[in-house]
PDB file of C-alpha atoms in Angstrom:
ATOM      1  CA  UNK W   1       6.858   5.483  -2.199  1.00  0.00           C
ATOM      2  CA  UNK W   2       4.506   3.918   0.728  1.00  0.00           C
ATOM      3  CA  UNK W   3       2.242   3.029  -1.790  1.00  0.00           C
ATOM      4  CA  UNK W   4       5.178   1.018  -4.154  1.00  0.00           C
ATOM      5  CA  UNK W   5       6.387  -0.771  -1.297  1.00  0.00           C
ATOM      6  CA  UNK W   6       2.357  -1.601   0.048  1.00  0.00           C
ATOM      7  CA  UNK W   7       1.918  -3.388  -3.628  1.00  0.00           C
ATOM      8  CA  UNK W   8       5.163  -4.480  -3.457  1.00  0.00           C
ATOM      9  CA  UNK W   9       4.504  -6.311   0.065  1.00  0.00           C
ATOM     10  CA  UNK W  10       1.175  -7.464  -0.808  1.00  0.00           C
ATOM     11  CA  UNK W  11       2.792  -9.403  -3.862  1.00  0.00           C
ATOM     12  CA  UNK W  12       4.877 -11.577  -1.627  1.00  0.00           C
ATOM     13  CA  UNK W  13       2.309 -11.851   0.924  1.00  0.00           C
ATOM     14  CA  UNK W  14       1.061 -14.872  -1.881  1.00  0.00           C
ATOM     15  CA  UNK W  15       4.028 -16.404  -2.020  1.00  0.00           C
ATOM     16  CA  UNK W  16       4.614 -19.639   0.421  1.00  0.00           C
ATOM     17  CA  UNK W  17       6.506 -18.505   3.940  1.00  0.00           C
ATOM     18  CA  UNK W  18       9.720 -19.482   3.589  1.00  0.00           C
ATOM     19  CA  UNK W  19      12.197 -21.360   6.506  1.00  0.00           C
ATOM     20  CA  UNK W  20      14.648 -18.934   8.068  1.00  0.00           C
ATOM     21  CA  UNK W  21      15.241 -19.838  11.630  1.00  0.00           C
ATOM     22  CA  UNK W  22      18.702 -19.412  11.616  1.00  0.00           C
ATOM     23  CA  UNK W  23      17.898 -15.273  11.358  1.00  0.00           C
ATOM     24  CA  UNK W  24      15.666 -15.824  14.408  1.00  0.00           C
ATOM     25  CA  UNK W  25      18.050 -16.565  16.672  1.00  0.00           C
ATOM     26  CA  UNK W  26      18.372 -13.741  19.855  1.00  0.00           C
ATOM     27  CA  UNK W  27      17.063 -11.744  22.796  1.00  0.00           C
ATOM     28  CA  UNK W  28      14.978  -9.281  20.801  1.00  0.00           C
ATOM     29  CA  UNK W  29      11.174  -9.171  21.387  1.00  0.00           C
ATOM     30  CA  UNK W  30       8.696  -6.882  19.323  1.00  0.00           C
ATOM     31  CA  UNK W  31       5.620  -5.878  21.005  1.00  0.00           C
ATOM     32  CA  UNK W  32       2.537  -4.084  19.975  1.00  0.00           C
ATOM     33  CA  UNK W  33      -1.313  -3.585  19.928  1.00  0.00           C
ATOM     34  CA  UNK W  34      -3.432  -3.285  16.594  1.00  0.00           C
ATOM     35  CA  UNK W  35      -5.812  -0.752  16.671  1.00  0.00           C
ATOM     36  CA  UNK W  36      -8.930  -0.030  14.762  1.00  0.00           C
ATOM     37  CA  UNK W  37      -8.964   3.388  13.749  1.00  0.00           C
ATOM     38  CA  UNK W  38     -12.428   3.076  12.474  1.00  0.00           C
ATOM     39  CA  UNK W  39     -14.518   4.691  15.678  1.00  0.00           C
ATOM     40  CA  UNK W  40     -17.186   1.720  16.180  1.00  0.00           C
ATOM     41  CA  UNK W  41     -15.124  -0.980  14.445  1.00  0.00           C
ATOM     42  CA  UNK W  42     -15.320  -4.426  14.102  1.00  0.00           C
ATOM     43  CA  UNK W  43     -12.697  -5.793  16.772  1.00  0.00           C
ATOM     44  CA  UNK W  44      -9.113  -6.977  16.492  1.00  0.00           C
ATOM     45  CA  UNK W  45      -9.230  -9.378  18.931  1.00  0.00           C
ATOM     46  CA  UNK W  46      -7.815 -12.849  17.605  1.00  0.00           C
ATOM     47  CA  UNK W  47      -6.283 -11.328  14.295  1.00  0.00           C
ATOM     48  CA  UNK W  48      -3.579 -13.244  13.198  1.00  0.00           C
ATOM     49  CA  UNK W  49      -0.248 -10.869  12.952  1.00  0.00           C
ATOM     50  CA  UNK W  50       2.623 -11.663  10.835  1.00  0.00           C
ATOM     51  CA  UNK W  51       6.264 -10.428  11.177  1.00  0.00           C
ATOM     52  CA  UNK W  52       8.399 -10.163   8.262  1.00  0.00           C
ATOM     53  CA  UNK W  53      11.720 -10.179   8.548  1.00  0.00           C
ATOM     54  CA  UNK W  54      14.309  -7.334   5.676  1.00  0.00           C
ATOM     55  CA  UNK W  55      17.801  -8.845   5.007  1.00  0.00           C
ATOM     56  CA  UNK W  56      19.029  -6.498   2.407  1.00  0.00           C
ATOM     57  CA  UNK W  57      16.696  -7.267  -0.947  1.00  0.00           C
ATOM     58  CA  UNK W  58      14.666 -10.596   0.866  1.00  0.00           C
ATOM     59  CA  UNK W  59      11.538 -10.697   2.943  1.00  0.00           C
ATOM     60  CA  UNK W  60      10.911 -13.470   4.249  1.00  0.00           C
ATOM     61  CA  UNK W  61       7.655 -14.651   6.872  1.00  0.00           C
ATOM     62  CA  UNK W  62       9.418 -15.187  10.207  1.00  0.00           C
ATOM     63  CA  UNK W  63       6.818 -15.690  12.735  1.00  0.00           C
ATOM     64  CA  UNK W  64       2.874 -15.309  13.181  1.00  0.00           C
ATOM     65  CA  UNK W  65       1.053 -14.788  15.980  1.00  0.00           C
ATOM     66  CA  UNK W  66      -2.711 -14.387  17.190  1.00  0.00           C
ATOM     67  CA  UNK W  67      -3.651 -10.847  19.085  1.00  0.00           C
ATOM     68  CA  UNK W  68      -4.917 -10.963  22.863  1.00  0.00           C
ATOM     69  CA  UNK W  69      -8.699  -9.468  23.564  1.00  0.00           C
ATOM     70  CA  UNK W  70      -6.809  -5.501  23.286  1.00  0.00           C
ATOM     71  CA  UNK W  71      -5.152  -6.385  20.249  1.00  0.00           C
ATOM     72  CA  UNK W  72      -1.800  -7.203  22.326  1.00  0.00           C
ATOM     73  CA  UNK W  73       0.674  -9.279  20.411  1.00  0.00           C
ATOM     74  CA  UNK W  74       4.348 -10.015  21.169  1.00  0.00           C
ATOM     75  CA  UNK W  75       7.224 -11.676  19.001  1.00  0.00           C
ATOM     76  CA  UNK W  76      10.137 -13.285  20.779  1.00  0.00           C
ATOM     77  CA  UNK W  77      13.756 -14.505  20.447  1.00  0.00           C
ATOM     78  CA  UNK W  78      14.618 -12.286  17.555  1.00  0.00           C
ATOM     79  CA  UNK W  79      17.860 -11.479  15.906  1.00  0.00           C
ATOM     80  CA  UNK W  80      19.045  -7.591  17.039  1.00  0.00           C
ATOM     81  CA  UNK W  81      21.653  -7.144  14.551  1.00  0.00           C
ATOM     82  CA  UNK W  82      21.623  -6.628  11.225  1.00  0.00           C
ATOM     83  CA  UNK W  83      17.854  -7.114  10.162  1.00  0.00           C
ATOM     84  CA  UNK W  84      14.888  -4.860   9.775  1.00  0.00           C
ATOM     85  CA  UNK W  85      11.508  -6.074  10.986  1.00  0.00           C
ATOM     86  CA  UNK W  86       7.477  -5.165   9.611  1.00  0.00           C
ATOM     87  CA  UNK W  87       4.250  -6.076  10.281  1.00  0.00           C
ATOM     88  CA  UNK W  88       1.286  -7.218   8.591  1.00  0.00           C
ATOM     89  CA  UNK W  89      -2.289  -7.346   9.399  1.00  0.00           C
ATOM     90  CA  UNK W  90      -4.862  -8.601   7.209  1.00  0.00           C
ATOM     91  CA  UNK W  91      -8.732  -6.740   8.432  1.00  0.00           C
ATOM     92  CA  UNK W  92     -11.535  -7.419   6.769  1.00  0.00           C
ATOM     93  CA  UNK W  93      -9.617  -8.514   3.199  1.00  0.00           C
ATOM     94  CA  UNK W  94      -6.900  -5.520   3.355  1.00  0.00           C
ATOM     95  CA  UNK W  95      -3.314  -5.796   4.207  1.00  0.00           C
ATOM     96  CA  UNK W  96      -2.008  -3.100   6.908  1.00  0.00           C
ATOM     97  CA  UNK W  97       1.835  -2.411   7.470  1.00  0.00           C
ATOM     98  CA  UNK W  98       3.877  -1.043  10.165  1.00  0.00           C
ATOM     99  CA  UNK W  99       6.551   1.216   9.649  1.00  0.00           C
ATOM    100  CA  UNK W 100       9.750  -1.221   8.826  1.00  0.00           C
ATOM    101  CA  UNK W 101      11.847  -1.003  12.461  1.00  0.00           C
ATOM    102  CA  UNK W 102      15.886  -1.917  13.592  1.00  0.00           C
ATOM    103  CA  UNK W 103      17.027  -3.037  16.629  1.00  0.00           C
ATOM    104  CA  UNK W 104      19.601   0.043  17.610  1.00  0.00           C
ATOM    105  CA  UNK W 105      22.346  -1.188  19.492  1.00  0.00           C
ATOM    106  CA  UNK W 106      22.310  -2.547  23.328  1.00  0.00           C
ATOM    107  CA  UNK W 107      18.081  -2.380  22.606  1.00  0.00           C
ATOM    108  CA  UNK W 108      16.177  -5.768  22.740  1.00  0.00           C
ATOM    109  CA  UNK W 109      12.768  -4.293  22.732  1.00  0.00           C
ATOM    110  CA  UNK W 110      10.938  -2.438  20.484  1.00  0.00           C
ATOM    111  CA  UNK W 111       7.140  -1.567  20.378  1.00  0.00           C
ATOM    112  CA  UNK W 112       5.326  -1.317  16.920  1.00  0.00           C
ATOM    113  CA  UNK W 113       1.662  -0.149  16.526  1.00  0.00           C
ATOM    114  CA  UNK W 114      -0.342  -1.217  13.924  1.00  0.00           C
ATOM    115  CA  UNK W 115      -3.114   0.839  12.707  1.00  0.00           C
ATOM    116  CA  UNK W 116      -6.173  -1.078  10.232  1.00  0.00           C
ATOM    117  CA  UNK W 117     -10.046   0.236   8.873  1.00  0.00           C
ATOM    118  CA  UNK W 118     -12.909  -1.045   8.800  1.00  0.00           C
ATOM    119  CA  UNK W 119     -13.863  -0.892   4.922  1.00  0.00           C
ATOM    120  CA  UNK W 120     -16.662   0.517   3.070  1.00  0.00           C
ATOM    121  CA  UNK W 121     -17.598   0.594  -0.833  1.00  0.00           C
ATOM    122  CA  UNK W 122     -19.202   4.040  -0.146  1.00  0.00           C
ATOM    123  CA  UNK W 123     -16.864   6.177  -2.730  1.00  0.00           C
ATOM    124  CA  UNK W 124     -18.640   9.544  -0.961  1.00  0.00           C
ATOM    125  CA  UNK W 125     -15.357  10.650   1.268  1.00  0.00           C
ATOM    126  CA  UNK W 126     -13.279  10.092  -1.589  1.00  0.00           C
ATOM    127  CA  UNK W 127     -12.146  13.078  -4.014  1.00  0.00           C
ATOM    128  CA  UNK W 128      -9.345  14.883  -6.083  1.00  0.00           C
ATOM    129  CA  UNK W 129      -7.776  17.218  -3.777  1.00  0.00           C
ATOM    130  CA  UNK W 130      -5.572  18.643  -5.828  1.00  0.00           C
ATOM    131  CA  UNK W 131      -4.738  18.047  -9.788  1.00  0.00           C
ATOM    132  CA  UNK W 132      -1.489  19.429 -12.323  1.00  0.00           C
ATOM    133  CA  UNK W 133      -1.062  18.478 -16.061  1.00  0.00           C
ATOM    134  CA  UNK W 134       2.748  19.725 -17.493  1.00  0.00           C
ATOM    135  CA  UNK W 135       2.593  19.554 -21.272  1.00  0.00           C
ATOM    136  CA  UNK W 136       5.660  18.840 -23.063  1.00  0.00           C
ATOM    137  CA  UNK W 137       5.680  19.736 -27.178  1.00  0.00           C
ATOM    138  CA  UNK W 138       8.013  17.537 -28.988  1.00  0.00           C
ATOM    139  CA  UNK W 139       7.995  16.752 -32.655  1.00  0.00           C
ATOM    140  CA  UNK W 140       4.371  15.544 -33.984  1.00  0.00           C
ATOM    141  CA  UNK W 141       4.113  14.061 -30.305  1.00  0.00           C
ATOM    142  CA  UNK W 142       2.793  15.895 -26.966  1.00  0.00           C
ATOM    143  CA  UNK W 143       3.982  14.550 -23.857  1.00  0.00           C
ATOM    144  CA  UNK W 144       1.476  14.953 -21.236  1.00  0.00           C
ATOM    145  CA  UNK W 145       2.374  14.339 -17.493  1.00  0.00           C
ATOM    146  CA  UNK W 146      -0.254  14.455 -14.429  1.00  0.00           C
ATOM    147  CA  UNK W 147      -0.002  14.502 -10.808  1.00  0.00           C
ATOM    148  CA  UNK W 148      -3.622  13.622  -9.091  1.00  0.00           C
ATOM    149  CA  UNK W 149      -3.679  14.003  -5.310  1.00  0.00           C
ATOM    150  CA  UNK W 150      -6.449  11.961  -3.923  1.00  0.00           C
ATOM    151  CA  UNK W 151      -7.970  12.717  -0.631  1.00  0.00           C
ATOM    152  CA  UNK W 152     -10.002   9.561   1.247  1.00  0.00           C
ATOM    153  CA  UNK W 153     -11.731  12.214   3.961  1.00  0.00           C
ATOM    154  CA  UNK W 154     -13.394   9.167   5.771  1.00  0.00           C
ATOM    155  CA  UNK W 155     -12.644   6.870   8.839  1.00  0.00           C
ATOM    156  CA  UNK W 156     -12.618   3.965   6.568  1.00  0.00           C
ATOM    157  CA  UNK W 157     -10.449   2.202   3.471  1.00  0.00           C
ATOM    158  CA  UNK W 158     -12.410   2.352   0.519  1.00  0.00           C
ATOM    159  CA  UNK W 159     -12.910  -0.961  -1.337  1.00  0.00           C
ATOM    160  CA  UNK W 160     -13.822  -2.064  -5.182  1.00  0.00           C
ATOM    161  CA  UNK W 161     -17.878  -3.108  -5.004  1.00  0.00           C
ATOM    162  CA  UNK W 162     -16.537  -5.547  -6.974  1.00  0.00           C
ATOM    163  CA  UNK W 163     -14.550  -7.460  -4.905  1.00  0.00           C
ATOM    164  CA  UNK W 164     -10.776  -7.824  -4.177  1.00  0.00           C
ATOM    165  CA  UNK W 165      -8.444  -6.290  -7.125  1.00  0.00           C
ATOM    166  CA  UNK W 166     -11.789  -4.412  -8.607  1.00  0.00           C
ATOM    167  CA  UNK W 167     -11.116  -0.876 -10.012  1.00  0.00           C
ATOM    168  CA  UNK W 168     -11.614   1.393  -7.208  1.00  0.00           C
ATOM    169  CA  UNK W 169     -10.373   4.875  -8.564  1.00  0.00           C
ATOM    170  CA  UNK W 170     -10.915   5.756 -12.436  1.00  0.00           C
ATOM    171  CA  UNK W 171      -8.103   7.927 -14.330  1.00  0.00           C
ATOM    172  CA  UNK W 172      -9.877   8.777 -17.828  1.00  0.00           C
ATOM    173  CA  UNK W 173      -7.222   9.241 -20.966  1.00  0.00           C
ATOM    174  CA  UNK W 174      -8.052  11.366 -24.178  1.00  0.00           C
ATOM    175  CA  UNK W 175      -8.642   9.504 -27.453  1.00  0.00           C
ATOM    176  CA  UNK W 176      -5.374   8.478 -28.836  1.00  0.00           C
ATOM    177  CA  UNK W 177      -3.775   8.605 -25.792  1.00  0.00           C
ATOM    178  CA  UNK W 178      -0.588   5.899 -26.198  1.00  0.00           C
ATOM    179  CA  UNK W 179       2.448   4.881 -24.138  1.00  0.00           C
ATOM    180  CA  UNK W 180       1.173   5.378 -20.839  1.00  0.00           C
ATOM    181  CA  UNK W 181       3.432   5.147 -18.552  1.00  0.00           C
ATOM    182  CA  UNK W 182       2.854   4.641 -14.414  1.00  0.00           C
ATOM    183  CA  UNK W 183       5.041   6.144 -11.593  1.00  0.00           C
ATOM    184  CA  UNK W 184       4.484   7.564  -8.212  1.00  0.00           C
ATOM    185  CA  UNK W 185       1.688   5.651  -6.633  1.00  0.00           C
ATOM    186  CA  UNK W 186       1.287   3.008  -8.661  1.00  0.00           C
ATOM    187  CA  UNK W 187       2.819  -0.587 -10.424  1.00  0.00           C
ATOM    188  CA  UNK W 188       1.458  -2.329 -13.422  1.00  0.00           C
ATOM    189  CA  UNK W 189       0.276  -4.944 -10.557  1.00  0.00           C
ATOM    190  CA  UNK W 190      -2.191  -2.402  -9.379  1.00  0.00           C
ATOM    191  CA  UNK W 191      -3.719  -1.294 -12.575  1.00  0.00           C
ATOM    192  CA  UNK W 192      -5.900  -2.418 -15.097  1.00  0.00           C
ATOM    193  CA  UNK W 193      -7.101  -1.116 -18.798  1.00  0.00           C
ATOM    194  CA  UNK W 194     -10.463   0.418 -19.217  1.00  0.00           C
ATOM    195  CA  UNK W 195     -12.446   1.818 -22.548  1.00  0.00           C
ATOM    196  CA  UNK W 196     -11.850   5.391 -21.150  1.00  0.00           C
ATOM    197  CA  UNK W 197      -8.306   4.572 -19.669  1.00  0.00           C
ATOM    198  CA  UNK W 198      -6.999   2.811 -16.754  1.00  0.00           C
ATOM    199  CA  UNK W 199      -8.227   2.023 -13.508  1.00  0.00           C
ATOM    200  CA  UNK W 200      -6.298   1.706  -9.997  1.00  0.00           C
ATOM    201  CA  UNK W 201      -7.141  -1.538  -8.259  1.00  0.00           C
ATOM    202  CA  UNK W 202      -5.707  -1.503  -4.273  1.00  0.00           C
ATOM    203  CA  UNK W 203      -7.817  -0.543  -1.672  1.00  0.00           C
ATOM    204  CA  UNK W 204      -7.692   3.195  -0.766  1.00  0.00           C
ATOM    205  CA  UNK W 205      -6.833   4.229   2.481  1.00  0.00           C
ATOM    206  CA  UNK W 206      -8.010   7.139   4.543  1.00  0.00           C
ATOM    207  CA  UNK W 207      -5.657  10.142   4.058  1.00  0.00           C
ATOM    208  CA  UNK W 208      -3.533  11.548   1.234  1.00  0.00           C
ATOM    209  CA  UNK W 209      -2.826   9.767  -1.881  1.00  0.00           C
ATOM    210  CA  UNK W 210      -0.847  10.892  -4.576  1.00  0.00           C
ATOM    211  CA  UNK W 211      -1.089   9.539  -8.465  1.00  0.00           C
ATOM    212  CA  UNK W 212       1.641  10.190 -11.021  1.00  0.00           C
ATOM    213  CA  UNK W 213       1.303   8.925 -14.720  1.00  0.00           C
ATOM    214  CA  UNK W 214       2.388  10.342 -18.025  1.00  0.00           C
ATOM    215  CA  UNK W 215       0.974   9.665 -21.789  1.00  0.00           C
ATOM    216  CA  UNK W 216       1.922  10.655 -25.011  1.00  0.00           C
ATOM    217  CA  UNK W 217      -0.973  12.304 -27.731  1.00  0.00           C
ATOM    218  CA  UNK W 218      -0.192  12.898 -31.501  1.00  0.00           C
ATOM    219  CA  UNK W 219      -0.540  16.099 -32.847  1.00  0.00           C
ATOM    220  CA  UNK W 220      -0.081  17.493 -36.191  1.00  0.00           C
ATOM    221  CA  UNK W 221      -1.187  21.427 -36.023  1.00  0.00           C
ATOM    222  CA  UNK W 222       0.671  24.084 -34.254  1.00  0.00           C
ATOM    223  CA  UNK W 223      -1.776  24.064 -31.413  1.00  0.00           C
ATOM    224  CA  UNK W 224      -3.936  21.650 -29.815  1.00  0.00           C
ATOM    225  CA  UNK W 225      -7.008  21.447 -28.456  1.00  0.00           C
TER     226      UNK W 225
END
């Protein structure tokens, strides 16, 4: 789910900031500090933060601000009822995100962290932790589903060497492999076709990452191999 609403996010990042000063009307402040998790990082100092503002289905840019020489930042005159609030950082060509935050009632502060990598194209931290296939028999059709867990082990987000949206994590499909279809952990935004398969094309951040697709193979004995 982090993962939908990170490609989600990053899709209306692109689209022009749109007016909406009448929802920033108020006493609310949000305060933080970016920090690199990446020991020996470059430094956040002057990185330009953006605050988003939720009302309902729309996000919307509301503010931007530049970070102090700790990474300090601080939003003011903010609307405490009735809208969520997230954050964005963009390090070295990747887009970080707070947790999404509410103003709960009589508070008019609320401090939000914001965590960012350096990045590396060094795939040697990254590996399948964990991998299930569930087979499904139906008539002249086998439906196969599979759950990868990826595990980033590293201090850093992993990166295409080719570049932003490059293929960064390869999912090979048997021959004959049809109707693919993508769920946890991925959009068709974040994908692209390969002569083996598919390939995933965000950035890959350190931790836990989980990977959910199904396919369908034709079959025409009783068994398969």
């Amino acid at each position: 789910m982090r993962n939908w609403l990170i490609c989600l996010l990053a899709t209306l990042s692109l689209l022009v900031p749109m007016s909406i000063g009448v929802w920033a009307q108020g006493s609310g402040v949000i305060e933080g500090q970016v920090f690199n998790a990446t020991p020996g990082g470059a430094t956040v100092e002057n990185v330009t933060i953006t605050l988003w503002i939720l009302d309902g289905q729309e996000q919307k840019v509301l503010q931007e601000e530049t970070t102090d020489g700790e990474g300090k930042f601080r939003f003011q005159g903010l609307d405490t009822e009735g809208y969520s609030y997230q954050l964005q950082v963009d390090h070295q060509g990747v887009s970080y995100w707070s947790d999404v935050a509410t103003f709960s009632e009589g508070e008019d502060t609320l401090s939000i962290p914001v965590t960012v990598y350096d990045t590396t194209t060094d795939d040697a931290d990254l590996w399948v932790e964990k991998a299930h296939l569930i087979l499904d028999f139906q008539a002249g059709t086998i439906l196969l589903q599979e759950v990868q867990i990826l595990l980033n082990n590293g201090n850093k987000t992993y990166v295409s060497p080719g570049g932003e949206g490059g293929e960064t994590i390869h999912f090979p499909l048997p021959q004959g492999a049809a109707n693919l279809q993508l769920m946890q952990g991925m959009m068709a935004c974040c994908v692209a076709q390969t002569e083996k398969g598919f390939a995933y094309t965000r950035p890959v951040f350190p931790g836990v990452q989980e990977f959910f697709f199904s396919y369908e193979l034709p079959y025409q004995s009783p068994s398969y191999t």
